[in-house]
Every structure is written in C-alpha cells, then in structure tokens.
C-alpha cells in the first residue's frame, strides 16, 4: 500500500485543500499483511468527525491494513468543523466533498468512476455527512456507512432555543436561517425522492454504541429506514456495547468493509 499526502488548490473553497490517500499496491514481498490491486480501483471516501482532520483515521485505526487485501483506495479529506455543508458564513464544503474532490482525485489517480466502485462512510459529524452526501448523490455512491451519528447533522429548528450560546453561534455560521427544504440538507426527503423517482438506491450500514451520546439521533434514523416497506436501502443497524470512541470505530469500520463485500 502507498500513503499519499495530497495538497492542491480548491476552486470551490478558493484556497488550498488537503486529504490523505491510501493507494492499493500489490506486493509479493510485503511482510505482515496481504495486499491486492484491482484493474479499476474502487474508492472509499472516509470522513472525519468534528474534532478531527484528514489524518485521524490513519492515526487511530488500522484502516490501511483493513483495505489492503481488498484492493480499495481510501480518500480522507479535511473539512474543518463544517458538517460537510455549504456554510452560510464560510466555505462550500458540501460542494467541495461531493463534487470537486471526486473529480480531482479521479483525475490524479485514475480511480474507477463507476457507481458500484464508490463508497462513502464517516464517524460522528462524518457519519451524518456520509448520509447527507450519499443520499443527495445516489448515482455516485453504491454504499453508505454511518458510524455513531444520525441522519441529521444540524438541530431540529424546534430545538434551537434550547441550545447553549456556543452551539447557537455555530448553527448561525452554518445555516443562519437558510431554507433547507429541497437541498442536500433535506436528508429524509432525499431518501424518499430516491424511491419516488426510481433513482439508484444505495445500501446503508449504520452502527452506534449502546453508550453513545448520539444514540437518540441514531434511533430516529433507524426507525425512519426500518419503517420503509421492504427495506429498499438494504439498511442494516447494529448497536453494540460501546461509546463515542475509537475502539468502537476501529471495530465497526471493519464491519462496514464486510458489508460492502456482502
């Protein structure tokens, strides 16, 4: 496997962008793990949480070792504390991750652009981001993974008044009263639209720890998808002992990779 530190100019953000990229490399002399390559390289777009950056999955898990025998590339971008959204007072991070980044990375590395070879997953803020991006672009991703999060990464408007001042200011920076109806932020409606309009349906793996502070959001998401007749998204929900920790995510990113291949 190869690890590439990628720094490039983002037209969407109007400044430099960065991401970590794991590239498959078939090696007969590699000691300690198997490795593989595929003719057209599949890609996992792996998203970080609110307190982290593009390096965190490499530092806190063995993601490189997990994807090596699968021949999958991994792209891990940095999006600051944007919740993968187009901010009312800040950068257009949704457009950056969902539109510009795939074009740049496919151009640099020649990854497969086929829908069946592109997957998106994240933890916490990145888990909600993966849901948002994947369900707004069902023709782009075949599998979505959400770890320790729910379908939303912004508060219900009815709950806004209960937020503390720091969270209120953060929400102002993100949305500032923007109408989110019909946008990528309208995640449940986008899921319904996929079915109503006959669009390609991504499969969804979702997992949250039994001690996770975002459990309520996860349960709302679980109830939404399992309430759909026939489980059209092949939605799988797992709730195992654990909290909002890297021990949980290190185990469950492996389960997500197994779900991709099932």
PDB file of C-alpha atoms in Angstrom:
ATOM      1  CA  UNK A   1       0.000   0.000   0.000  1.00  0.00           C
ATOM      2  CA  UNK A   2       1.037   3.582  -0.590  1.00  0.00           C
ATOM      3  CA  UNK A   3       0.137   6.632   1.509  1.00  0.00           C
ATOM      4  CA  UNK A   4      -0.062   9.964  -0.324  1.00  0.00           C
ATOM      5  CA  UNK A   5      -0.363  13.362   1.359  1.00  0.00           C
ATOM      6  CA  UNK A   6      -2.299  15.367  -1.229  1.00  0.00           C
ATOM      7  CA  UNK A   7      -2.332  19.169  -1.220  1.00  0.00           C
ATOM      8  CA  UNK A   8      -3.990  21.037  -4.084  1.00  0.00           C
ATOM      9  CA  UNK A   9      -5.893  24.203  -4.897  1.00  0.00           C
ATOM     10  CA  UNK A  10      -9.659  24.003  -4.458  1.00  0.00           C
ATOM     11  CA  UNK A  11     -11.653  26.202  -6.817  1.00  0.00           C
ATOM     12  CA  UNK A  12     -14.721  25.570  -4.651  1.00  0.00           C
ATOM     13  CA  UNK A  13     -13.128  26.777  -1.416  1.00  0.00           C
ATOM     14  CA  UNK A  14     -10.909  29.369  -3.084  1.00  0.00           C
ATOM     15  CA  UNK A  15      -7.861  28.094  -1.210  1.00  0.00           C
ATOM     16  CA  UNK A  16      -5.732  25.035  -0.643  1.00  0.00           C
ATOM     17  CA  UNK A  17      -7.347  21.719   0.175  1.00  0.00           C
ATOM     18  CA  UNK A  18      -5.778  18.608   1.645  1.00  0.00           C
ATOM     19  CA  UNK A  19      -6.510  14.920   2.021  1.00  0.00           C
ATOM     20  CA  UNK A  20      -4.796  11.660   2.865  1.00  0.00           C
ATOM     21  CA  UNK A  21      -4.973   8.958   0.202  1.00  0.00           C
ATOM     22  CA  UNK A  22      -4.283   5.247   0.626  1.00  0.00           C
ATOM     23  CA  UNK A  23      -3.495   3.549  -2.684  1.00  0.00           C
ATOM     24  CA  UNK A  24      -3.604  -0.204  -3.282  1.00  0.00           C
ATOM     25  CA  UNK A  25      -0.302  -1.803  -4.221  1.00  0.00           C
ATOM     26  CA  UNK A  26       0.144  -5.481  -4.953  1.00  0.00           C
ATOM     27  CA  UNK A  27       3.364  -6.583  -3.315  1.00  0.00           C
ATOM     28  CA  UNK A  28       4.718 -10.115  -3.065  1.00  0.00           C
ATOM     29  CA  UNK A  29       7.361  -9.113  -0.518  1.00  0.00           C
ATOM     30  CA  UNK A  30       5.100  -7.301   1.938  1.00  0.00           C
ATOM     31  CA  UNK A  31       5.533  -8.634   5.473  1.00  0.00           C
ATOM     32  CA  UNK A  32       2.684  -8.856   7.951  1.00  0.00           C
ATOM     33  CA  UNK A  33      -0.388  -8.371   5.742  1.00  0.00           C
ATOM     34  CA  UNK A  34      -1.889  -9.305   2.402  1.00  0.00           C
ATOM     35  CA  UNK A  35      -2.324  -6.777  -0.393  1.00  0.00           C
ATOM     36  CA  UNK A  36      -4.207  -6.655  -3.669  1.00  0.00           C
ATOM     37  CA  UNK A  37      -4.934  -4.461  -6.673  1.00  0.00           C
ATOM     38  CA  UNK A  38      -7.946  -4.324  -8.960  1.00  0.00           C
ATOM     39  CA  UNK A  39      -8.000  -3.359 -12.624  1.00  0.00           C
ATOM     40  CA  UNK A  40     -10.257  -0.390 -11.837  1.00  0.00           C
ATOM     41  CA  UNK A  41      -9.566   0.836  -8.323  1.00  0.00           C
ATOM     42  CA  UNK A  42     -12.646   1.168  -6.083  1.00  0.00           C
ATOM     43  CA  UNK A  43     -12.689   4.102  -3.649  1.00  0.00           C
ATOM     44  CA  UNK A  44     -13.860   4.587  -0.080  1.00  0.00           C
ATOM     45  CA  UNK A  45     -14.467   8.263   0.741  1.00  0.00           C
ATOM     46  CA  UNK A  46     -13.836   8.245   4.504  1.00  0.00           C
ATOM     47  CA  UNK A  47     -14.969  11.257   6.541  1.00  0.00           C
ATOM     48  CA  UNK A  48     -13.694  12.550   9.881  1.00  0.00           C
ATOM     49  CA  UNK A  49     -15.580  13.854  12.922  1.00  0.00           C
ATOM     50  CA  UNK A  50     -15.926  17.373  14.306  1.00  0.00           C
ATOM     51  CA  UNK A  51     -12.793  17.440  16.450  1.00  0.00           C
ATOM     52  CA  UNK A  52     -10.531  15.843  13.838  1.00  0.00           C
ATOM     53  CA  UNK A  53      -8.889  16.244  10.435  1.00  0.00           C
ATOM     54  CA  UNK A  54      -7.751  14.226   7.428  1.00  0.00           C
ATOM     55  CA  UNK A  55      -5.064  12.351   9.395  1.00  0.00           C
ATOM     56  CA  UNK A  56      -7.251  10.891  12.126  1.00  0.00           C
ATOM     57  CA  UNK A  57      -8.386   7.602  10.539  1.00  0.00           C
ATOM     58  CA  UNK A  58      -4.737   6.737   9.829  1.00  0.00           C
ATOM     59  CA  UNK A  59      -3.665   7.638  13.361  1.00  0.00           C
ATOM     60  CA  UNK A  60      -6.417   5.970  15.376  1.00  0.00           C
ATOM     61  CA  UNK A  61      -7.322   2.853  13.338  1.00  0.00           C
ATOM     62  CA  UNK A  62      -5.641   0.274  11.110  1.00  0.00           C
ATOM     63  CA  UNK A  63      -7.645   1.324   8.058  1.00  0.00           C
ATOM     64  CA  UNK A  64      -4.692   0.764   5.709  1.00  0.00           C
ATOM     65  CA  UNK A  65      -4.319  -2.803   6.911  1.00  0.00           C
ATOM     66  CA  UNK A  66      -8.061  -3.421   6.587  1.00  0.00           C
ATOM     67  CA  UNK A  67      -8.322  -2.288   2.954  1.00  0.00           C
ATOM     68  CA  UNK A  68      -5.027  -3.772   1.746  1.00  0.00           C
ATOM     69  CA  UNK A  69      -6.364  -7.250   0.864  1.00  0.00           C
ATOM     70  CA  UNK A  70      -9.474  -5.689  -0.731  1.00  0.00           C
ATOM     71  CA  UNK A  71      -7.628  -3.521  -3.260  1.00  0.00           C
ATOM     72  CA  UNK A  72      -9.653  -0.444  -2.238  1.00  0.00           C
ATOM     73  CA  UNK A  73      -8.281   3.100  -2.242  1.00  0.00           C
ATOM     74  CA  UNK A  74      -9.253   5.412   0.619  1.00  0.00           C
ATOM     75  CA  UNK A  75      -9.601   9.201   0.344  1.00  0.00           C
ATOM     76  CA  UNK A  76      -9.786  11.097   3.648  1.00  0.00           C
ATOM     77  CA  UNK A  77     -10.432  14.833   3.198  1.00  0.00           C
ATOM     78  CA  UNK A  78     -10.267  17.653   5.738  1.00  0.00           C
ATOM     79  CA  UNK A  79     -13.386  19.818   6.132  1.00  0.00           C
ATOM     80  CA  UNK A  80     -12.768  21.625   9.443  1.00  0.00           C
ATOM     81  CA  UNK A  81     -15.983  21.868  11.558  1.00  0.00           C
ATOM     82  CA  UNK A  82     -18.239  22.370   8.536  1.00  0.00           C
ATOM     83  CA  UNK A  83     -20.541  19.350   8.995  1.00  0.00           C
ATOM     84  CA  UNK A  84     -19.900  18.758   5.283  1.00  0.00           C
ATOM     85  CA  UNK A  85     -22.252  21.606   4.434  1.00  0.00           C
ATOM     86  CA  UNK A  86     -22.287  24.748   2.322  1.00  0.00           C
ATOM     87  CA  UNK A  87     -21.948  27.244   5.157  1.00  0.00           C
ATOM     88  CA  UNK A  88     -23.966  30.439   5.347  1.00  0.00           C
ATOM     89  CA  UNK A  89     -20.807  32.167   6.606  1.00  0.00           C
ATOM     90  CA  UNK A  90     -17.921  30.066   5.326  1.00  0.00           C
ATOM     91  CA  UNK A  91     -16.820  27.611   2.666  1.00  0.00           C
ATOM     92  CA  UNK A  92     -18.951  25.437   0.389  1.00  0.00           C
ATOM     93  CA  UNK A  93     -17.796  22.174   1.919  1.00  0.00           C
ATOM     94  CA  UNK A  94     -20.669  20.064   0.596  1.00  0.00           C
ATOM     95  CA  UNK A  95     -19.838  21.102  -2.969  1.00  0.00           C
ATOM     96  CA  UNK A  96     -16.167  20.508  -2.224  1.00  0.00           C
ATOM     97  CA  UNK A  97     -16.547  16.923  -0.967  1.00  0.00           C
ATOM     98  CA  UNK A  98     -19.469  15.789  -3.128  1.00  0.00           C
ATOM     99  CA  UNK A  99     -18.469  17.404  -6.419  1.00  0.00           C
ATOM    100  CA  UNK A 100     -14.963  18.852  -6.672  1.00  0.00           C
ATOM    101  CA  UNK A 101     -12.983  16.325  -4.630  1.00  0.00           C
ATOM    102  CA  UNK A 102     -14.108  13.256  -6.611  1.00  0.00           C
ATOM    103  CA  UNK A 103     -13.232  14.978  -9.883  1.00  0.00           C
ATOM    104  CA  UNK A 104      -9.791  15.992  -8.578  1.00  0.00           C
ATOM    105  CA  UNK A 105      -8.971  12.587  -7.076  1.00  0.00           C
ATOM    106  CA  UNK A 106     -10.227  10.622 -10.096  1.00  0.00           C
ATOM    107  CA  UNK A 107      -8.083  12.903 -12.259  1.00  0.00           C
ATOM    108  CA  UNK A 108      -4.967  12.449 -10.129  1.00  0.00           C
ATOM    109  CA  UNK A 109      -5.173   8.705  -9.552  1.00  0.00           C
ATOM    110  CA  UNK A 110      -7.443   7.229 -12.212  1.00  0.00           C
ATOM    111  CA  UNK A 111      -9.862   5.648  -9.752  1.00  0.00           C
ATOM    112  CA  UNK A 112     -12.956   3.895 -11.017  1.00  0.00           C
ATOM    113  CA  UNK A 113     -15.814   6.335 -11.564  1.00  0.00           C
ATOM    114  CA  UNK A 114     -18.399   3.546 -11.656  1.00  0.00           C
ATOM    115  CA  UNK A 115     -21.096   3.942  -9.031  1.00  0.00           C
ATOM    116  CA  UNK A 116     -20.640   0.361  -7.834  1.00  0.00           C
ATOM    117  CA  UNK A 117     -16.976   1.104  -7.055  1.00  0.00           C
ATOM    118  CA  UNK A 118     -17.537   4.211  -4.904  1.00  0.00           C
ATOM    119  CA  UNK A 119     -18.486   4.090  -1.228  1.00  0.00           C
ATOM    120  CA  UNK A 120     -18.815   6.805   1.435  1.00  0.00           C
ATOM    121  CA  UNK A 121     -18.566   6.414   5.213  1.00  0.00           C
ATOM    122  CA  UNK A 122     -17.783   8.510   8.255  1.00  0.00           C
ATOM    123  CA  UNK A 123     -17.991   8.778  12.020  1.00  0.00           C
ATOM    124  CA  UNK A 124     -19.980  11.265  14.110  1.00  0.00           C
ATOM    125  CA  UNK A 125     -20.061  14.507  12.068  1.00  0.00           C
ATOM    126  CA  UNK A 126     -18.671  12.457   9.189  1.00  0.00           C
ATOM    127  CA  UNK A 127     -21.344   9.786   9.612  1.00  0.00           C
ATOM    128  CA  UNK A 128     -24.104  12.350   9.182  1.00  0.00           C
ATOM    129  CA  UNK A 129     -22.076  13.846   6.333  1.00  0.00           C
ATOM    130  CA  UNK A 130     -21.883  10.482   4.593  1.00  0.00           C
ATOM    131  CA  UNK A 131     -25.664  10.097   4.886  1.00  0.00           C
ATOM    132  CA  UNK A 132     -26.223  13.595   3.504  1.00  0.00           C
ATOM    133  CA  UNK A 133     -23.792  13.313   0.610  1.00  0.00           C
ATOM    134  CA  UNK A 134     -24.687   9.729  -0.276  1.00  0.00           C
ATOM    135  CA  UNK A 135     -28.438  10.253  -0.303  1.00  0.00           C
ATOM    136  CA  UNK A 136     -28.165  13.513  -2.258  1.00  0.00           C
ATOM    137  CA  UNK A 137     -25.999  11.761  -4.877  1.00  0.00           C
ATOM    138  CA  UNK A 138     -27.347   8.206  -5.218  1.00  0.00           C
ATOM    139  CA  UNK A 139     -25.946   7.906  -8.734  1.00  0.00           C
ATOM    140  CA  UNK A 140     -22.452   8.459  -7.330  1.00  0.00           C
ATOM    141  CA  UNK A 141     -22.191   6.068  -4.354  1.00  0.00           C
ATOM    142  CA  UNK A 142     -23.395   2.482  -4.052  1.00  0.00           C
ATOM    143  CA  UNK A 143     -22.844   2.049  -0.302  1.00  0.00           C
ATOM    144  CA  UNK A 144     -23.176   4.478   2.628  1.00  0.00           C
ATOM    145  CA  UNK A 145     -21.745   3.936   6.120  1.00  0.00           C
ATOM    146  CA  UNK A 146     -22.764   5.921   9.199  1.00  0.00           C
ATOM    147  CA  UNK A 147     -20.940   5.337  12.496  1.00  0.00           C
ATOM    148  CA  UNK A 148     -22.052   6.958  15.761  1.00  0.00           C
ATOM    149  CA  UNK A 149     -24.387   9.505  14.194  1.00  0.00           C
ATOM    150  CA  UNK A 150     -27.871  10.035  12.859  1.00  0.00           C
ATOM    151  CA  UNK A 151     -29.273  11.183   9.573  1.00  0.00           C
ATOM    152  CA  UNK A 152     -29.078  14.855  10.636  1.00  0.00           C
ATOM    153  CA  UNK A 153     -26.012  16.950  11.433  1.00  0.00           C
ATOM    154  CA  UNK A 154     -27.983  20.051  12.390  1.00  0.00           C
ATOM    155  CA  UNK A 155     -30.553  20.564  15.133  1.00  0.00           C
ATOM    156  CA  UNK A 156     -34.265  20.408  14.662  1.00  0.00           C
ATOM    157  CA  UNK A 157     -35.432  24.074  14.358  1.00  0.00           C
ATOM    158  CA  UNK A 158     -37.836  23.446  17.239  1.00  0.00           C
ATOM    159  CA  UNK A 159     -34.871  22.646  19.472  1.00  0.00           C
ATOM    160  CA  UNK A 160     -32.741  25.664  18.541  1.00  0.00           C
ATOM    161  CA  UNK A 161     -33.829  27.773  21.509  1.00  0.00           C
ATOM    162  CA  UNK A 162     -32.567  25.118  23.907  1.00  0.00           C
ATOM    163  CA  UNK A 163     -29.029  25.240  22.527  1.00  0.00           C
ATOM    164  CA  UNK A 164     -26.280  26.855  24.573  1.00  0.00           C
ATOM    165  CA  UNK A 165     -24.766  30.118  23.208  1.00  0.00           C
ATOM    166  CA  UNK A 166     -21.740  28.399  21.663  1.00  0.00           C
ATOM    167  CA  UNK A 167     -23.933  25.955  19.735  1.00  0.00           C
ATOM    168  CA  UNK A 168     -26.295  28.756  18.732  1.00  0.00           C
ATOM    169  CA  UNK A 169     -23.383  30.700  17.238  1.00  0.00           C
ATOM    170  CA  UNK A 170     -22.114  27.590  15.471  1.00  0.00           C
ATOM    171  CA  UNK A 171     -25.530  26.973  13.963  1.00  0.00           C
ATOM    172  CA  UNK A 172     -25.673  30.613  12.856  1.00  0.00           C
ATOM    173  CA  UNK A 173     -22.374  30.165  10.985  1.00  0.00           C
ATOM    174  CA  UNK A 174     -23.683  27.022   9.316  1.00  0.00           C
ATOM    175  CA  UNK A 175     -27.234  27.956   8.360  1.00  0.00           C
ATOM    176  CA  UNK A 176     -28.257  31.466   9.545  1.00  0.00           C
ATOM    177  CA  UNK A 177     -31.909  30.883   8.765  1.00  0.00           C
ATOM    178  CA  UNK A 178     -31.343  29.351   5.329  1.00  0.00           C
ATOM    179  CA  UNK A 179     -34.291  27.416   3.920  1.00  0.00           C
ATOM    180  CA  UNK A 180     -33.021  23.849   3.774  1.00  0.00           C
ATOM    181  CA  UNK A 181     -36.091  22.347   2.099  1.00  0.00           C
ATOM    182  CA  UNK A 182     -35.191  20.576  -1.122  1.00  0.00           C
ATOM    183  CA  UNK A 183     -31.449  20.923  -0.569  1.00  0.00           C
ATOM    184  CA  UNK A 184     -28.844  18.298   0.270  1.00  0.00           C
ATOM    185  CA  UNK A 185     -29.619  19.063   3.934  1.00  0.00           C
ATOM    186  CA  UNK A 186     -33.166  17.736   3.486  1.00  0.00           C
ATOM    187  CA  UNK A 187     -31.899  14.207   4.014  1.00  0.00           C
ATOM    188  CA  UNK A 188     -35.114  12.308   4.731  1.00  0.00           C
ATOM    189  CA  UNK A 189     -36.858  13.857   1.746  1.00  0.00           C
ATOM    190  CA  UNK A 190     -33.875  12.973  -0.443  1.00  0.00           C
ATOM    191  CA  UNK A 191     -34.170   9.357   0.680  1.00  0.00           C
ATOM    192  CA  UNK A 192     -37.872   9.350  -0.199  1.00  0.00           C
ATOM    193  CA  UNK A 193     -37.128  11.035  -3.532  1.00  0.00           C
ATOM    194  CA  UNK A 194     -34.721   8.250  -4.487  1.00  0.00           C
ATOM    195  CA  UNK A 195     -37.586   5.771  -4.240  1.00  0.00           C
ATOM    196  CA  UNK A 196     -40.249   8.015  -5.748  1.00  0.00           C
ATOM    197  CA  UNK A 197     -38.134   8.908  -8.794  1.00  0.00           C
ATOM    198  CA  UNK A 198     -36.678   5.443  -9.367  1.00  0.00           C
ATOM    199  CA  UNK A 199     -33.091   6.529  -8.780  1.00  0.00           C
ATOM    200  CA  UNK A 200     -30.305   4.053  -7.942  1.00  0.00           C
ATOM    201  CA  UNK A 201     -30.679   3.005  -4.305  1.00  0.00           C
ATOM    202  CA  UNK A 202     -27.518   2.967  -2.153  1.00  0.00           C
ATOM    203  CA  UNK A 203     -27.192   0.313   0.516  1.00  0.00           C
ATOM    204  CA  UNK A 204     -26.755   1.630   4.080  1.00  0.00           C
ATOM    205  CA  UNK A 205     -24.784   0.290   7.053  1.00  0.00           C
ATOM    206  CA  UNK A 206     -25.421   2.105  10.352  1.00  0.00           C
ATOM    207  CA  UNK A 207     -23.895   1.413  13.760  1.00  0.00           C
ATOM    208  CA  UNK A 208     -23.922   3.220  17.113  1.00  0.00           C
ATOM    209  CA  UNK A 209     -22.671   2.238  20.548  1.00  0.00           C
ATOM    210  CA  UNK A 210     -25.132   1.500  23.330  1.00  0.00           C
ATOM    211  CA  UNK A 211     -23.472   4.232  25.439  1.00  0.00           C
ATOM    212  CA  UNK A 212     -23.144   6.798  22.627  1.00  0.00           C
ATOM    213  CA  UNK A 213     -24.427  10.310  23.343  1.00  0.00           C
ATOM    214  CA  UNK A 214     -25.883  10.468  19.791  1.00  0.00           C
ATOM    215  CA  UNK A 215     -27.971   7.363  20.351  1.00  0.00           C
ATOM    216  CA  UNK A 216     -31.295   9.236  20.115  1.00  0.00           C
ATOM    217  CA  UNK A 217     -30.381  10.588  16.669  1.00  0.00           C
ATOM    218  CA  UNK A 218     -29.316   7.097  15.642  1.00  0.00           C
ATOM    219  CA  UNK A 219     -32.598   5.601  16.822  1.00  0.00           C
ATOM    220  CA  UNK A 220     -34.619   8.182  14.897  1.00  0.00           C
ATOM    221  CA  UNK A 221     -32.633   7.281  11.794  1.00  0.00           C
ATOM    222  CA  UNK A 222     -33.093   3.555  12.426  1.00  0.00           C
ATOM    223  CA  UNK A 223     -36.838   3.953  12.814  1.00  0.00           C
ATOM    224  CA  UNK A 224     -37.058   6.006   9.614  1.00  0.00           C
ATOM    225  CA  UNK A 225     -35.318   3.424   7.413  1.00  0.00           C
ATOM    226  CA  UNK A 226     -36.769   0.322   9.010  1.00  0.00           C
ATOM    227  CA  UNK A 227     -40.206   1.880   8.626  1.00  0.00           C
ATOM    228  CA  UNK A 228     -39.883   1.672   4.844  1.00  0.00           C
ATOM    229  CA  UNK A 229     -41.725  -1.279   3.386  1.00  0.00           C
ATOM    230  CA  UNK A 230     -39.408  -3.970   2.051  1.00  0.00           C
ATOM    231  CA  UNK A 231     -36.240  -2.289   3.417  1.00  0.00           C
ATOM    232  CA  UNK A 232     -35.339  -0.872  -0.033  1.00  0.00           C
ATOM    233  CA  UNK A 233     -31.979   0.545   1.143  1.00  0.00           C
ATOM    234  CA  UNK A 234     -30.864  -2.865   2.483  1.00  0.00           C
ATOM    235  CA  UNK A 235     -30.497  -0.885   5.705  1.00  0.00           C
ATOM    236  CA  UNK A 236     -28.574  -2.643   8.475  1.00  0.00           C
ATOM    237  CA  UNK A 237     -28.463  -1.221  12.002  1.00  0.00           C
ATOM    238  CA  UNK A 238     -26.114  -2.537  14.679  1.00  0.00           C
ATOM    239  CA  UNK A 239     -25.982  -1.335  18.265  1.00  0.00           C
ATOM    240  CA  UNK A 240     -23.184  -2.910  20.243  1.00  0.00           C
ATOM    241  CA  UNK A 241     -21.648  -2.206  23.645  1.00  0.00           C
ATOM    242  CA  UNK A 242     -19.513   0.907  23.374  1.00  0.00           C
ATOM    243  CA  UNK A 243     -19.445   4.684  23.351  1.00  0.00           C
ATOM    244  CA  UNK A 244     -18.246   7.530  21.118  1.00  0.00           C
ATOM    245  CA  UNK A 245     -14.730   6.088  20.964  1.00  0.00           C
ATOM    246  CA  UNK A 246     -12.058   4.938  18.550  1.00  0.00           C
ATOM    247  CA  UNK A 247     -12.250   1.417  19.933  1.00  0.00           C
ATOM    248  CA  UNK A 248     -15.812   1.287  18.602  1.00  0.00           C
ATOM    249  CA  UNK A 249     -14.989   2.875  15.237  1.00  0.00           C
ATOM    250  CA  UNK A 250     -11.925   0.718  14.664  1.00  0.00           C
ATOM    251  CA  UNK A 251     -14.082  -2.400  15.040  1.00  0.00           C
ATOM    252  CA  UNK A 252     -17.048  -1.136  13.053  1.00  0.00           C
ATOM    253  CA  UNK A 253     -15.163   0.244  10.060  1.00  0.00           C
ATOM    254  CA  UNK A 254     -14.171  -3.386   9.547  1.00  0.00           C
ATOM    255  CA  UNK A 255     -17.826  -4.401   9.683  1.00  0.00           C
ATOM    256  CA  UNK A 256     -18.651  -1.711   7.146  1.00  0.00           C
ATOM    257  CA  UNK A 257     -15.993  -3.082   4.789  1.00  0.00           C
ATOM    258  CA  UNK A 258     -17.512  -6.546   5.201  1.00  0.00           C
ATOM    259  CA  UNK A 259     -20.946  -5.063   4.422  1.00  0.00           C
ATOM    260  CA  UNK A 260     -19.577  -3.576   1.186  1.00  0.00           C
ATOM    261  CA  UNK A 261     -18.462  -7.001   0.027  1.00  0.00           C
ATOM    262  CA  UNK A 262     -21.522  -8.976   1.018  1.00  0.00           C
TER     263      UNK A 262
END
